[in-house]
Coordinates of C-alpha atoms in Angstrom, one line a residue:
Chain L
M17 CA -0.4 39.6 8.5
T18 CA -0.8 36.4 6.5
K19 CA 2.4 34.6 6.0
L20 CA 3.1 34.6 2.3
P21 CA 4.5 31.4 0.6
E22 CA 8.2 31.5 0.0
H23 CA 8.4 28.4 -2.2
R24 CA 6.7 27.7 -5.6
D25 CA 5.0 24.3 -5.7
E26 CA 7.1 22.0 -7.9
T27 CA 6.1 19.1 -10.0
L28 CA 8.0 16.5 -12.1
G29 CA 8.0 17.0 -15.8
G30 CA 9.9 19.2 -18.3
Y31 CA 11.4 19.1 -21.7
I32 CA 12.6 16.0 -23.6
V33 CA 16.4 16.4 -24.0
H34 CA 18.1 15.2 -27.2
G35 CA 21.8 15.0 -26.7
V36 CA 23.5 14.6 -23.3
P37 CA 26.8 16.4 -22.5
F38 CA 29.7 13.9 -22.6
P39 CA 33.4 14.4 -23.5
V40 CA 34.1 14.3 -27.2
E41 CA 37.3 12.3 -26.6
T42 CA 37.5 9.6 -23.9
D43 CA 41.1 10.3 -22.9
P44 CA 42.0 9.5 -19.2
D45 CA 41.5 13.1 -18.1
A46 CA 38.0 13.2 -19.7
L47 CA 37.1 9.8 -18.1
A48 CA 38.3 10.9 -14.7
F49 CA 36.2 14.0 -15.1
L50 CA 33.1 11.8 -15.3
K51 CA 33.4 11.2 -11.6
R52 CA 32.4 14.8 -11.2
M53 CA 29.3 14.5 -13.3
A54 CA 25.9 15.2 -11.8
P55 CA 23.5 12.3 -11.9
L56 CA 21.1 11.7 -14.8
Q57 CA 17.5 11.3 -13.7
I58 CA 14.7 10.0 -16.0
E59 CA 11.0 9.8 -15.6
Y60 CA 9.4 6.4 -15.6
P61 CA 5.6 6.3 -15.7
Y62 CA 4.0 3.3 -14.1
Q63 CA 0.3 2.5 -14.4
V64 CA -1.4 -0.7 -13.4
T65 CA -5.0 -1.8 -13.4
Y66 CA -5.7 -4.3 -10.7
L67 CA -8.7 -6.6 -10.5
H68 CA -9.4 -6.4 -6.8
S69 CA -11.9 -8.8 -5.2
Y70 CA -13.7 -8.0 -2.0
G71 CA -14.0 -11.7 -1.5
Q72 CA -16.1 -12.7 1.6
D73 CA -16.7 -9.0 2.4
S74 CA -18.6 -8.4 -0.9
P75 CA -22.1 -8.5 0.6
W76 CA -21.2 -5.3 2.6
F77 CA -20.7 -3.4 -0.7
A78 CA -23.9 -4.8 -2.2
G79 CA -25.6 -3.7 1.0
A80 CA -24.2 -0.2 0.8
A81 CA -25.3 0.0 -2.8
N82 CA -28.8 -0.7 -1.6
K83 CA -28.6 1.8 1.3
H84 CA -28.0 -0.8 4.1
L85 CA -25.1 -0.7 6.5
L86 CA -24.0 -4.2 7.3
A87 CA -21.8 -5.5 10.1
T88 CA -20.6 -9.0 11.0
Q89 CA -21.1 -10.9 14.3
D90 CA -19.8 -14.0 15.9
P91 CA -22.8 -16.2 16.2
Q92 CA -21.8 -17.6 19.6
S93 CA -20.4 -14.6 21.5
G94 CA -22.3 -11.9 19.7
Y95 CA -19.0 -9.9 19.3
T96 CA -19.8 -7.5 16.5
Y97 CA -17.5 -5.9 13.9
G98 CA -18.4 -2.4 12.7
T99 CA -16.0 -3.1 9.8
P100 CA -16.8 -6.6 8.7
R101 CA -14.5 -9.6 9.3
G102 CA -15.4 -12.9 7.7
H103 CA -14.2 -14.8 10.8
D104 CA -14.2 -13.8 14.5
M105 CA -10.7 -13.0 15.9
F106 CA -11.4 -14.8 19.2
S107 CA -13.3 -18.0 18.2
G108 CA -12.1 -18.3 14.6
A109 CA -15.7 -19.0 13.7
E110 CA -17.4 -17.7 10.5
T111 CA -19.3 -14.6 11.3
R112 CA -22.9 -13.8 10.2
W113 CA -24.2 -10.6 8.6
I114 CA -26.3 -8.2 10.5
D115 CA -27.9 -4.9 9.5
I116 CA -26.9 -1.8 11.6
T117 CA -28.2 0.9 9.3
D118 CA -30.4 2.3 12.1
R119 CA -28.1 1.8 15.1
P120 CA -27.4 4.9 17.1
A121 CA -23.9 6.0 16.2
K122 CA -21.4 8.6 17.3
V123 CA -17.9 10.0 16.4
H124 CA -15.2 8.1 18.3
A125 CA -12.2 10.0 16.8
F126 CA -11.6 12.3 13.8
T127 CA -9.2 14.5 12.0
V128 CA -9.3 17.0 9.2
C129 CA -6.9 16.2 6.4
H130 CA -5.6 19.4 4.9
F131 CA -3.1 17.3 2.8
G132 CA -3.3 13.7 1.7
S133 CA -2.2 11.1 -0.6
E134 CA -2.0 12.1 -4.2
E135 CA -5.3 10.4 -5.0
F136 CA -7.2 12.4 -2.4
L137 CA -5.5 15.8 -2.6
P138 CA -8.3 17.3 -4.7
E139 CA -10.7 16.4 -1.9
T140 CA -8.9 18.3 0.9
P141 CA -9.8 19.5 3.4
F142 CA -11.9 16.5 4.3
V143 CA -12.9 15.0 7.6
L144 CA -11.9 11.4 8.4
A145 CA -13.7 9.8 11.4
L146 CA -14.0 6.6 13.2
I147 CA -17.6 5.8 14.1
E148 CA -18.8 3.8 17.1
F149 CA -22.2 2.1 17.1
E150 CA -24.4 1.0 20.0
D151 CA -23.7 -2.6 20.9
V152 CA -21.0 -2.9 18.2
N153 CA -17.6 -3.8 19.5
T154 CA -15.4 -2.3 16.8
L155 CA -15.3 0.9 14.8
F156 CA -15.9 2.0 11.2
L157 CA -13.7 4.5 9.2
T158 CA -15.6 6.9 7.2
R159 CA -15.9 10.5 5.9
L160 CA -17.8 13.0 8.1
M161 CA -19.8 15.6 6.2
G162 CA -21.9 18.5 7.5
V163 CA -19.3 19.9 9.8
D164 CA -16.9 22.8 9.0
P165 CA -13.4 21.4 8.3
L166 CA -12.0 24.8 9.2
A167 CA -13.6 24.8 12.6
A168 CA -12.5 21.5 14.0
T169 CA -13.1 20.9 17.7
L170 CA -12.7 18.0 20.1
D171 CA -16.4 18.5 20.8
W172 CA -17.1 16.5 17.6
I173 CA -16.0 13.4 19.5
G174 CA -19.1 11.9 20.9
M175 CA -21.4 13.7 18.5
P176 CA -24.4 11.5 17.3
V177 CA -24.2 10.8 13.6
A178 CA -26.2 9.0 11.0
P179 CA -25.2 7.3 7.8
R180 CA -26.0 8.6 4.3
F181 CA -25.5 6.6 1.1
L182 CA -24.4 7.6 -2.4
R183 CA -27.2 7.5 -4.8
N184 CA -24.9 6.0 -7.4
S185 CA -22.8 3.3 -5.7
K186 CA -19.1 3.2 -6.5
L187 CA -18.7 -0.1 -4.7
K188 CA -16.2 1.5 -2.3
P189 CA -16.4 2.0 1.5
T190 CA -17.1 5.6 0.7
D191 CA -20.5 4.6 -0.6
V192 CA -21.6 5.4 2.9
Y193 CA -20.6 8.5 4.8
F194 CA -21.9 10.1 8.0
I195 CA -23.5 13.4 9.0
P196 CA -24.5 14.9 12.3
A197 CA -27.7 13.2 13.4
K198 CA -30.9 15.2 13.7
C199 CA -31.9 15.3 17.3
Chain C
M9 CA 21.1 -18.6 23.3
R10 CA 24.6 -17.1 22.9
P11 CA 25.5 -13.6 23.9
V12 CA 25.3 -11.1 21.0
Y13 CA 27.4 -8.0 20.7
A14 CA 26.8 -4.9 18.7
V15 CA 30.3 -4.0 17.6
S16 CA 30.0 -1.3 15.0
G17 CA 27.6 0.8 12.9
G18 CA 27.5 3.4 10.2
V19 CA 24.9 5.8 8.8
S20 CA 24.8 7.5 5.5
K21 CA 23.7 11.1 5.4
F22 CA 19.9 11.3 5.4
A23 CA 18.6 13.7 2.9
K24 CA 15.5 14.7 1.1
A25 CA 17.0 13.2 -2.1
R26 CA 20.2 11.4 -2.9
P27 CA 20.2 11.2 -6.7
D28 CA 24.0 11.2 -6.6
K29 CA 24.1 7.4 -5.9
T30 CA 22.0 4.3 -6.4
F31 CA 20.6 2.6 -3.3
Q32 CA 23.4 0.1 -3.3
A33 CA 26.1 2.8 -3.2
I34 CA 24.2 4.6 -0.4
I35 CA 24.2 1.4 1.6
K36 CA 27.9 1.0 1.0
E37 CA 28.5 4.4 2.6
A38 CA 27.0 3.1 5.8
Y39 CA 28.7 -0.3 5.5
D40 CA 32.1 1.3 4.8
Y41 CA 31.8 3.5 7.8
A42 CA 30.9 0.6 10.1
V43 CA 33.8 -1.5 8.7
T44 CA 36.3 1.3 8.9
D45 CA 35.3 2.1 12.5
L46 CA 36.3 -1.4 13.4
G47 CA 39.7 -0.7 12.0
L48 CA 39.3 -3.2 9.1
D49 CA 39.4 -2.8 5.4
F50 CA 36.6 -3.7 3.0
A51 CA 38.2 -7.0 1.8
T52 CA 39.1 -8.3 5.2
F53 CA 35.7 -7.7 6.8
T54 CA 33.9 -9.0 3.7
R55 CA 35.9 -12.2 4.0
L56 CA 35.1 -12.5 7.8
V57 CA 31.3 -11.7 7.8
D58 CA 29.1 -14.8 7.6
G59 CA 26.0 -13.2 6.0
S60 CA 23.5 -10.3 6.1
V61 CA 20.0 -9.3 6.8
A62 CA 18.4 -6.7 4.5
S63 CA 15.8 -4.1 5.6
Y64 CA 13.7 -2.1 3.3
F65 CA 10.0 -1.3 3.5
S66 CA 8.5 -0.7 0.1
D67 CA 9.2 -2.2 -3.3
H68 CA 7.2 0.7 -4.7
F69 CA 9.7 3.4 -3.9
A70 CA 12.6 1.8 -5.6
R71 CA 10.4 0.1 -8.2
Q72 CA 12.8 -2.8 -7.8
L73 CA 12.0 -6.2 -6.5
M74 CA 14.7 -8.2 -4.7
A75 CA 16.7 -5.0 -3.9
G76 CA 18.2 -6.8 -0.9
I77 CA 20.2 -9.2 -3.0
M78 CA 21.4 -6.4 -5.2
A79 CA 22.8 -4.6 -2.2
H80 CA 24.3 -7.8 -0.8
D81 CA 25.9 -8.4 -4.2
Y82 CA 27.2 -4.8 -4.5
L83 CA 28.9 -5.2 -1.1
G84 CA 30.7 -8.3 -2.5
L85 CA 28.9 -10.7 -0.1
C86 CA 27.7 -13.3 -2.5
P87 CA 27.5 -16.3 -2.1
K88 CA 27.1 -15.8 1.7
P89 CA 23.5 -16.2 3.1
S90 CA 21.1 -13.3 3.3
H91 CA 17.5 -12.6 3.5
R92 CA 15.2 -9.5 3.5
V93 CA 12.8 -8.6 6.2
E94 CA 9.8 -6.3 5.9
G95 CA 7.6 -4.9 8.6
G96 CA 6.6 -1.4 7.6
G97 CA 8.2 1.3 9.7
A98 CA 9.5 -1.4 12.1
T99 CA 11.5 -3.1 9.4
G100 CA 14.8 -1.8 10.7
G101 CA 14.2 -2.9 14.3
I102 CA 13.0 -6.3 13.1
C103 CA 16.1 -6.6 10.9
L104 CA 18.4 -6.0 13.8
Q105 CA 16.5 -8.6 15.8
E106 CA 16.8 -11.1 12.9
A107 CA 20.5 -10.5 12.8
W108 CA 20.5 -11.1 16.6
K109 CA 18.8 -14.4 16.1
A110 CA 21.4 -15.5 13.5
I111 CA 24.1 -14.9 16.1
A112 CA 22.3 -16.1 19.2
S113 CA 21.3 -19.3 17.5
G114 CA 24.8 -20.1 16.4
T115 CA 23.9 -19.8 12.7
M116 CA 26.4 -17.0 12.2
D117 CA 29.3 -15.5 14.2
I118 CA 29.4 -12.2 12.4
C119 CA 26.3 -10.8 10.8
L120 CA 25.6 -7.5 8.9
A121 CA 22.2 -5.9 9.4
Y122 CA 21.6 -3.1 6.9
G123 CA 18.7 -1.1 5.7
F124 CA 17.8 1.6 3.3
E125 CA 15.0 3.5 1.6
T126 CA 15.1 5.8 -1.3
M127 CA 11.8 7.7 -1.1
S128 CA 12.7 10.7 -3.3
H129 CA 11.9 8.7 -6.5
V130 CA 8.3 9.9 -6.3
E131 CA 6.7 13.2 -5.3
T132 CA 5.8 13.6 -1.7
W133 CA 2.1 13.0 -2.2
K134 CA 2.6 9.9 -4.3
G135 CA 4.9 8.8 -1.5
N136 CA 2.1 9.3 1.0
E137 CA 0.0 7.2 -1.2
F138 CA 2.5 4.4 -1.3
I139 CA 2.8 4.5 2.5
A140 CA -1.0 4.5 2.8
L141 CA -1.1 1.2 0.9
A142 CA 0.1 -0.2 4.2
S143 CA -3.5 0.1 5.4
D144 CA -6.3 -2.2 4.4
I145 CA -6.9 -1.4 0.7
S146 CA -10.5 -2.6 0.9
W147 CA -11.6 -0.6 3.9
D148 CA -9.1 2.1 4.9
Y149 CA -7.1 3.3 2.0
P150 CA -10.1 4.2 -0.2
V151 CA -11.7 6.4 2.5
G152 CA -8.7 8.8 2.3
G153 CA -5.6 6.8 2.9
F154 CA -3.1 9.1 4.6
Y155 CA -1.0 8.0 7.6
S156 CA -0.8 11.5 9.1
G157 CA -4.6 11.4 9.1
Y158 CA -4.7 8.0 10.9
Y159 CA -2.3 9.3 13.6
A160 CA -4.2 12.5 13.9
M161 CA -7.4 10.5 14.6
M162 CA -5.5 8.6 17.3
V163 CA -4.3 11.8 19.0
T164 CA -7.7 13.5 18.9
R165 CA -8.9 10.5 21.0
H166 CA -5.9 10.7 23.2
M167 CA -6.6 14.4 23.7
K168 CA -10.3 13.8 24.5
E169 CA -9.7 11.0 26.9
F170 CA -6.6 12.3 28.7
G171 CA -6.4 16.0 28.1
T172 CA -3.2 15.9 26.1
T173 CA -2.6 19.3 24.4
V174 CA -1.1 20.4 21.1
E175 CA 1.5 22.4 23.1
Q176 CA 2.7 19.2 24.8
M177 CA 3.0 17.6 21.4
A178 CA 4.9 20.6 20.1
S179 CA 7.4 20.3 23.0
V180 CA 8.4 17.0 21.5
S181 CA 9.1 18.7 18.2
V182 CA 11.1 21.4 19.8
K183 CA 13.2 18.8 21.7
N184 CA 13.9 16.5 18.8
H185 CA 14.7 19.3 16.4
M186 CA 17.0 21.0 18.9
N187 CA 18.8 17.7 19.7
A188 CA 19.4 17.2 15.9
Y189 CA 21.0 20.6 15.8
Y190 CA 24.1 18.8 17.2
N191 CA 23.8 15.7 15.0
P192 CA 25.5 16.0 11.6
Y193 CA 23.6 13.0 10.2
A194 CA 20.2 14.7 10.7
Q195 CA 18.2 16.0 7.9
K196 CA 16.6 18.9 9.8
R197 CA 18.8 20.8 12.2
N198 CA 16.7 23.7 13.3
R199 CA 15.7 25.6 16.5
Y200 CA 12.0 25.9 16.8
T201 CA 9.6 27.3 19.4
I202 CA 6.2 25.9 20.3
A203 CA 4.7 28.8 18.5
D204 CA 6.7 27.9 15.3
V205 CA 5.3 24.3 15.5
R206 CA 1.8 25.5 15.9
A207 CA 2.1 28.1 13.1
A208 CA 3.5 25.6 10.6
P209 CA 1.0 24.5 7.8
M210 CA -1.7 22.2 9.2
V211 CA -1.5 18.7 7.7
A212 CA -4.0 16.7 9.6
W213 CA -5.7 18.5 12.5
P214 CA -4.3 19.0 15.0
M215 CA -0.9 18.1 13.6
T216 CA 1.2 20.5 11.7
R217 CA 4.1 19.9 9.4
L218 CA 6.5 20.2 12.3
D219 CA 4.7 17.5 14.2
I220 CA 5.5 15.0 11.5
C221 CA 8.7 13.4 10.2
V222 CA 9.8 13.8 6.6
M223 CA 10.5 11.3 3.9
S224 CA 14.2 10.7 3.2
D225 CA 16.8 8.8 1.3
G226 CA 19.4 7.1 3.4
A227 CA 20.9 3.9 4.7
A228 CA 22.3 2.4 8.0
A229 CA 24.3 -0.7 8.9
T230 CA 25.2 -2.5 12.1
I231 CA 27.6 -5.4 12.7
L232 CA 26.7 -8.0 15.3
A233 CA 29.0 -10.7 16.6
S234 CA 29.2 -13.7 18.9
E235 CA 32.2 -14.2 21.3
E236 CA 33.7 -16.4 18.6
G237 CA 33.0 -13.7 16.0
L238 CA 34.8 -11.1 18.2
K239 CA 37.8 -13.4 18.3
R240 CA 37.8 -13.7 14.5
L241 CA 37.5 -10.0 14.1
E242 CA 40.2 -9.1 16.5
K243 CA 42.5 -11.8 15.1
A244 CA 42.1 -10.1 11.8
G245 CA 43.2 -6.7 13.3
A246 CA 39.8 -5.2 14.3
K247 CA 39.8 -2.8 17.2
V248 CA 36.5 -3.6 18.8
A249 CA 35.5 -0.9 21.3
R250 CA 35.7 -1.9 25.0
P251 CA 33.6 -2.2 27.1
L252 CA 31.5 -4.2 24.8
V253 CA 27.9 -3.4 23.9
R254 CA 25.6 -6.4 24.2
M255 CA 22.0 -6.8 23.1
T256 CA 20.3 -8.1 26.2
G257 CA 16.6 -7.7 25.6
L258 CA 14.3 -8.2 22.6
G259 CA 10.6 -7.8 22.4
R260 CA 8.0 -7.6 19.6
G261 CA 4.3 -7.0 19.5
T262 CA 1.6 -6.8 16.9
D263 CA -1.9 -5.4 16.5
A264 CA -4.7 -5.4 13.9
M265 CA -4.0 -3.6 10.7
R266 CA -7.3 -1.7 10.8
L267 CA -7.5 0.8 13.6
S268 CA -11.2 0.1 13.7
D269 CA -10.6 -3.5 14.7
R270 CA -8.6 -2.7 17.8
P271 CA -10.2 -4.1 20.9
H272 CA -11.6 -2.0 23.8
L273 CA -10.6 -4.1 26.8
D274 CA -11.8 -3.9 30.3
Y275 CA -9.7 -2.9 33.3
E276 CA -9.2 -6.5 34.6
T277 CA -7.9 -7.7 31.2
F278 CA -5.6 -4.7 30.8
L279 CA -4.2 -5.2 34.2
R280 CA -3.7 -9.0 33.7
D281 CA -2.3 -8.9 30.2
Y282 CA -0.8 -5.6 29.5
A283 CA 0.2 -3.7 32.7
T284 CA 3.9 -3.4 33.4
E285 CA 5.5 -5.2 36.3
Q286 CA 5.8 -1.8 38.0
E287 CA 2.1 -0.9 37.4
K288 CA 0.9 -4.3 38.7
A289 CA 2.9 -3.7 41.9
S290 CA 1.5 -0.3 42.7
N291 CA -1.9 0.0 44.4
E292 CA -1.8 3.7 43.7
T293 CA -1.4 3.1 39.9
K294 CA -4.1 0.4 39.9
A295 CA -6.4 2.9 41.6
Y296 CA -5.4 5.5 39.0
Y297 CA -6.2 3.1 36.1
K298 CA -9.5 2.0 37.8
K299 CA -10.5 5.7 37.8
L300 CA -9.7 6.0 34.1
W301 CA -11.8 2.9 33.3
D302 CA -14.6 4.2 35.4
H303 CA -14.6 7.3 33.2
G304 CA -14.8 5.2 30.0
T305 CA -11.2 4.5 29.0
R306 CA -10.8 1.1 27.3
Y307 CA -7.6 -0.5 26.1
P308 CA -6.0 -0.1 23.7
G309 CA -8.7 1.5 21.7
V310 CA -7.2 3.9 19.1
H311 CA -5.3 6.0 21.7
S312 CA -2.6 3.4 22.6
F313 CA -0.4 0.8 21.1
R314 CA -0.7 -2.6 22.7
A315 CA 1.9 -3.8 20.2
G316 CA 4.3 -1.3 21.8
R317 CA 3.4 -2.3 25.3
T318 CA 3.8 -6.0 24.5
A319 CA 7.2 -5.4 22.9
G320 CA 8.4 -3.3 25.8
N321 CA 7.2 -5.7 28.5
M322 CA 8.8 -8.6 26.6
A323 CA 12.2 -6.8 26.2
Y324 CA 12.2 -5.6 29.8
K325 CA 11.6 -9.1 31.0
H326 CA 14.4 -10.5 28.8
A327 CA 16.8 -7.8 30.0
G328 CA 15.7 -7.7 33.6
V329 CA 14.5 -4.2 33.6
H330 CA 11.9 -3.4 36.3
D331 CA 11.6 0.4 36.3
P332 CA 12.4 1.6 32.7
L333 CA 12.5 5.3 33.6
K334 CA 15.1 4.7 36.2
E335 CA 17.0 1.8 34.7
I336 CA 17.3 2.9 31.1
D337 CA 19.7 5.8 30.4
F338 CA 18.3 6.8 27.0
V339 CA 15.6 5.8 24.5
E340 CA 15.7 6.1 20.7
L341 CA 12.0 5.7 19.8
H342 CA 9.9 5.9 16.6
D343 CA 8.6 9.5 16.7
A344 CA 7.1 9.6 13.2
Y345 CA 4.7 11.9 14.9
T346 CA 5.0 14.0 18.0
S347 CA 1.8 12.3 19.1
S348 CA 3.3 8.8 18.7
E349 CA 6.3 9.8 20.8
I350 CA 3.8 10.7 23.6
Q351 CA 1.9 7.5 23.1
T352 CA 5.1 5.5 23.1
Y353 CA 6.2 7.0 26.5
E354 CA 3.1 5.3 27.9
D355 CA 3.5 2.1 26.0
M356 CA 7.1 1.7 27.1
G357 CA 6.2 2.4 30.7
L358 CA 8.2 5.7 31.0
C359 CA 5.0 7.0 32.4
R360 CA 1.4 5.7 32.9
Y361 CA -1.2 5.7 30.2
G362 CA -2.8 9.1 30.1
E363 CA 0.2 10.9 31.4
G364 CA 2.3 11.1 28.2
G365 CA 1.3 14.7 27.5
P366 CA 2.5 16.1 30.9
F367 CA 5.6 13.8 30.7
A368 CA 6.5 15.3 27.3
A369 CA 6.5 18.8 28.7
S370 CA 8.1 17.9 32.0
G371 CA 11.7 17.9 30.9
K372 CA 12.3 14.3 31.9
A373 CA 12.8 13.2 28.3
F374 CA 15.1 16.1 27.4
M375 CA 18.9 16.2 27.3
P376 CA 20.8 17.9 30.1
G377 CA 22.9 20.9 29.1
I378 CA 21.0 22.0 26.1
D379 CA 19.0 25.2 26.0
Y380 CA 15.7 24.3 24.4
G381 CA 14.1 27.8 25.0
L382 CA 11.5 26.1 27.1
K383 CA 10.6 26.3 30.8
L384 CA 10.9 22.7 31.9
P385 CA 9.7 22.0 35.4
E386 CA 11.7 18.8 36.0
K387 CA 15.3 17.7 35.4
P388 CA 16.2 15.3 32.5
E389 CA 15.8 11.7 33.7
C390 CA 15.8 9.5 30.6
P391 CA 16.6 11.4 27.4
V392 CA 14.3 10.3 24.5
N393 CA 15.6 10.6 21.0
P394 CA 18.8 12.4 21.9
S395 CA 19.7 12.0 18.2
G396 CA 16.7 14.1 17.1
G397 CA 14.6 11.0 16.2
L398 CA 12.7 10.5 13.0
I399 CA 11.2 14.0 13.2
A400 CA 14.6 15.7 12.7
C401 CA 16.9 13.0 11.4
G402 CA 14.5 11.9 8.7
H403 CA 12.7 8.5 8.1
P404 CA 14.1 6.5 5.2
V405 CA 11.9 3.7 6.5
G406 CA 14.1 0.6 6.1
A407 CA 17.1 2.4 7.5
T408 CA 15.4 4.1 10.5
G409 CA 15.4 1.3 13.1
L410 CA 19.1 0.5 12.2
M411 CA 20.0 4.2 12.5
Q412 CA 18.6 4.1 16.0
A413 CA 20.8 1.0 16.7
V414 CA 23.9 2.8 15.4
F415 CA 23.3 5.8 17.6
A416 CA 22.6 3.6 20.6
I417 CA 25.9 1.7 20.0
W418 CA 27.8 5.0 19.8
Q419 CA 26.1 6.2 23.0
L420 CA 27.0 3.1 24.9
Q421 CA 30.6 3.1 23.5
S422 CA 30.8 6.8 24.6
T423 CA 31.8 7.7 21.1
I424 CA 29.1 10.2 20.1
G425 CA 31.7 13.0 20.2
K426 CA 34.0 11.2 17.8
H427 CA 31.2 10.3 15.3
F428 CA 29.2 13.6 15.5
G429 CA 32.2 15.8 15.9
D430 CA 30.5 17.3 18.9
P431 CA 30.0 15.6 22.4
T432 CA 26.8 17.6 23.2
L433 CA 24.5 14.6 22.6
Q434 CA 26.6 12.1 24.5
V435 CA 24.4 10.8 27.4
K436 CA 26.8 10.8 30.3
D437 CA 27.9 7.4 31.5
A438 CA 25.2 5.6 29.4
K439 CA 25.0 2.0 30.4
R440 CA 21.7 0.8 29.0
G441 CA 19.7 2.1 26.1
A442 CA 16.4 1.1 24.4
I443 CA 15.5 1.4 20.8
H444 CA 11.9 1.2 19.6
S445 CA 10.8 0.5 16.0
H446 CA 7.2 0.9 15.0
A447 CA 5.1 0.1 11.9
G448 CA 1.8 1.0 10.5
T449 CA -0.8 2.3 12.9
G450 CA 1.0 0.3 15.6
T451 CA 0.9 -3.1 13.8
Y452 CA 4.4 -4.3 14.3
V453 CA 6.6 -2.9 17.1
S454 CA 10.0 -4.0 18.2
V455 CA 11.9 -3.0 21.3
S456 CA 15.6 -3.9 21.8
I457 CA 17.7 -3.3 24.9
L458 CA 21.4 -2.7 24.4
E459 CA 23.9 -2.5 27.4
R460 CA 27.4 -1.6 28.0
E461 CA 29.2 -4.5 29.7
G462 CA 31.3 -4.0 32.8

């Protein structure tokens, strides 16, 4: 039998209270009683709009908006970053851009998020995956589509995948996602 | 460097929410306990202490910048020197080590290291969002920023490469919750079975809610002293427990913030730069690792924490530990996830890479004399998280590493019975303990060794 929930989901929020209980007279007994008072808690909304710059990584997002998956590469060693870095971690040299849109790729690791951070809760369950590319030294974090999140299996690791791009770019790393590659 | 002694500690009750007090007053609970346990009063100790180091992770949770000085002020420590450290989940461990530096360098003779977090000020899923901001906000967070998801990816790789099972992970949860049953400071004191762990709501496949620690409000404080500091404390009437507890080994390591950037090193590099002293000395272990590499294992990839291995190796060298499983009597390690406890067994050299799963279910990391309801094939050898760890005690981030230090001090003073009101979790004749504090996806890790003198 399915286990039924025993708790109601709770959220913040409620009524605005006018008038807080407090002794009418502040005699010593009344003031001493204040030590037994339950704490007052107030809500404090906090919203900020940041102007975030992708800096030297910006071309990657322009590439994804135009259906190209870019990576960066140390010009001397050829060490290649699936998630771009502006400078190589070994030589310190500035990296160059390369196009890996058509590179063979496969799932390196994955999970199915049944819960998540508040921003992503409406999208659960979703599949997060780290992708490895042929002749690329580091991985790329992405969403994996085209698999059943309720039928997760370790067999997904090693599965060939291919990139797909949003038609309308949001200029986020999720402009690209991956699906099982057609054999 | 001068010898540094850990003389006292205190922990507030960890709870889902502590709206009854502000963060300063919660810290004072832990501070007062540590001071009282020394046999001193607030005014006397406050006069003697030379300064403090503050530990808290997120300015977002408290929505308060410079919270450290507000706590230092509330404790009556102004104008003595103080600073705040921040290093994600390892903040508490780093704080302890910064206090050690203050004493070892001669800057201070008596130093307070305290930490807190008040995570209940936002709802759980907003809290998860705050924590996920400790991942690259250009590349990782927007894809579905969720730390449980990041750790679940690591463990699917660990399972695929090494055959680790969800039941082995669940045995960690059973152990730590059962240990916490005897720890009055713990947030969750429940007896679970492996079936319970697996039947709990799935959070990030394959990890359920009982594979994952909870958010908490809480604080912890420790007091460190030099030999000169000990004299000052005792001259003022302090009853410092004998034998003394000394911090003998410190190590720290780091790794790339983005999991995707972690290198995949070859066998020779692993052996040269990361193998433990014991692994390097064993031809059988070298052959074992060669076989793993021949089958495609690379290091650290996303299945292992080279920051943890680096910190462990550094601390062992400092303390003169050659065989951690045999030479350390207990470990309090950062089990934010059952999977990360298994990964950390391997990083800290309690077993070899790839053998963390069987080690978890073997019984070697369990406490003797406790009925866990499990069939354990081997006897306890080095109890891990005898306190219940983060999974059961809770994880008020800035306090956690210091909570581990306090429990380690009490273990080495043989005073668990006194502080817990129950001696069940006292590791018999504990002489040397290790505490392990871990941040991010393994980005900062600290390991500290504490030893009972004599």
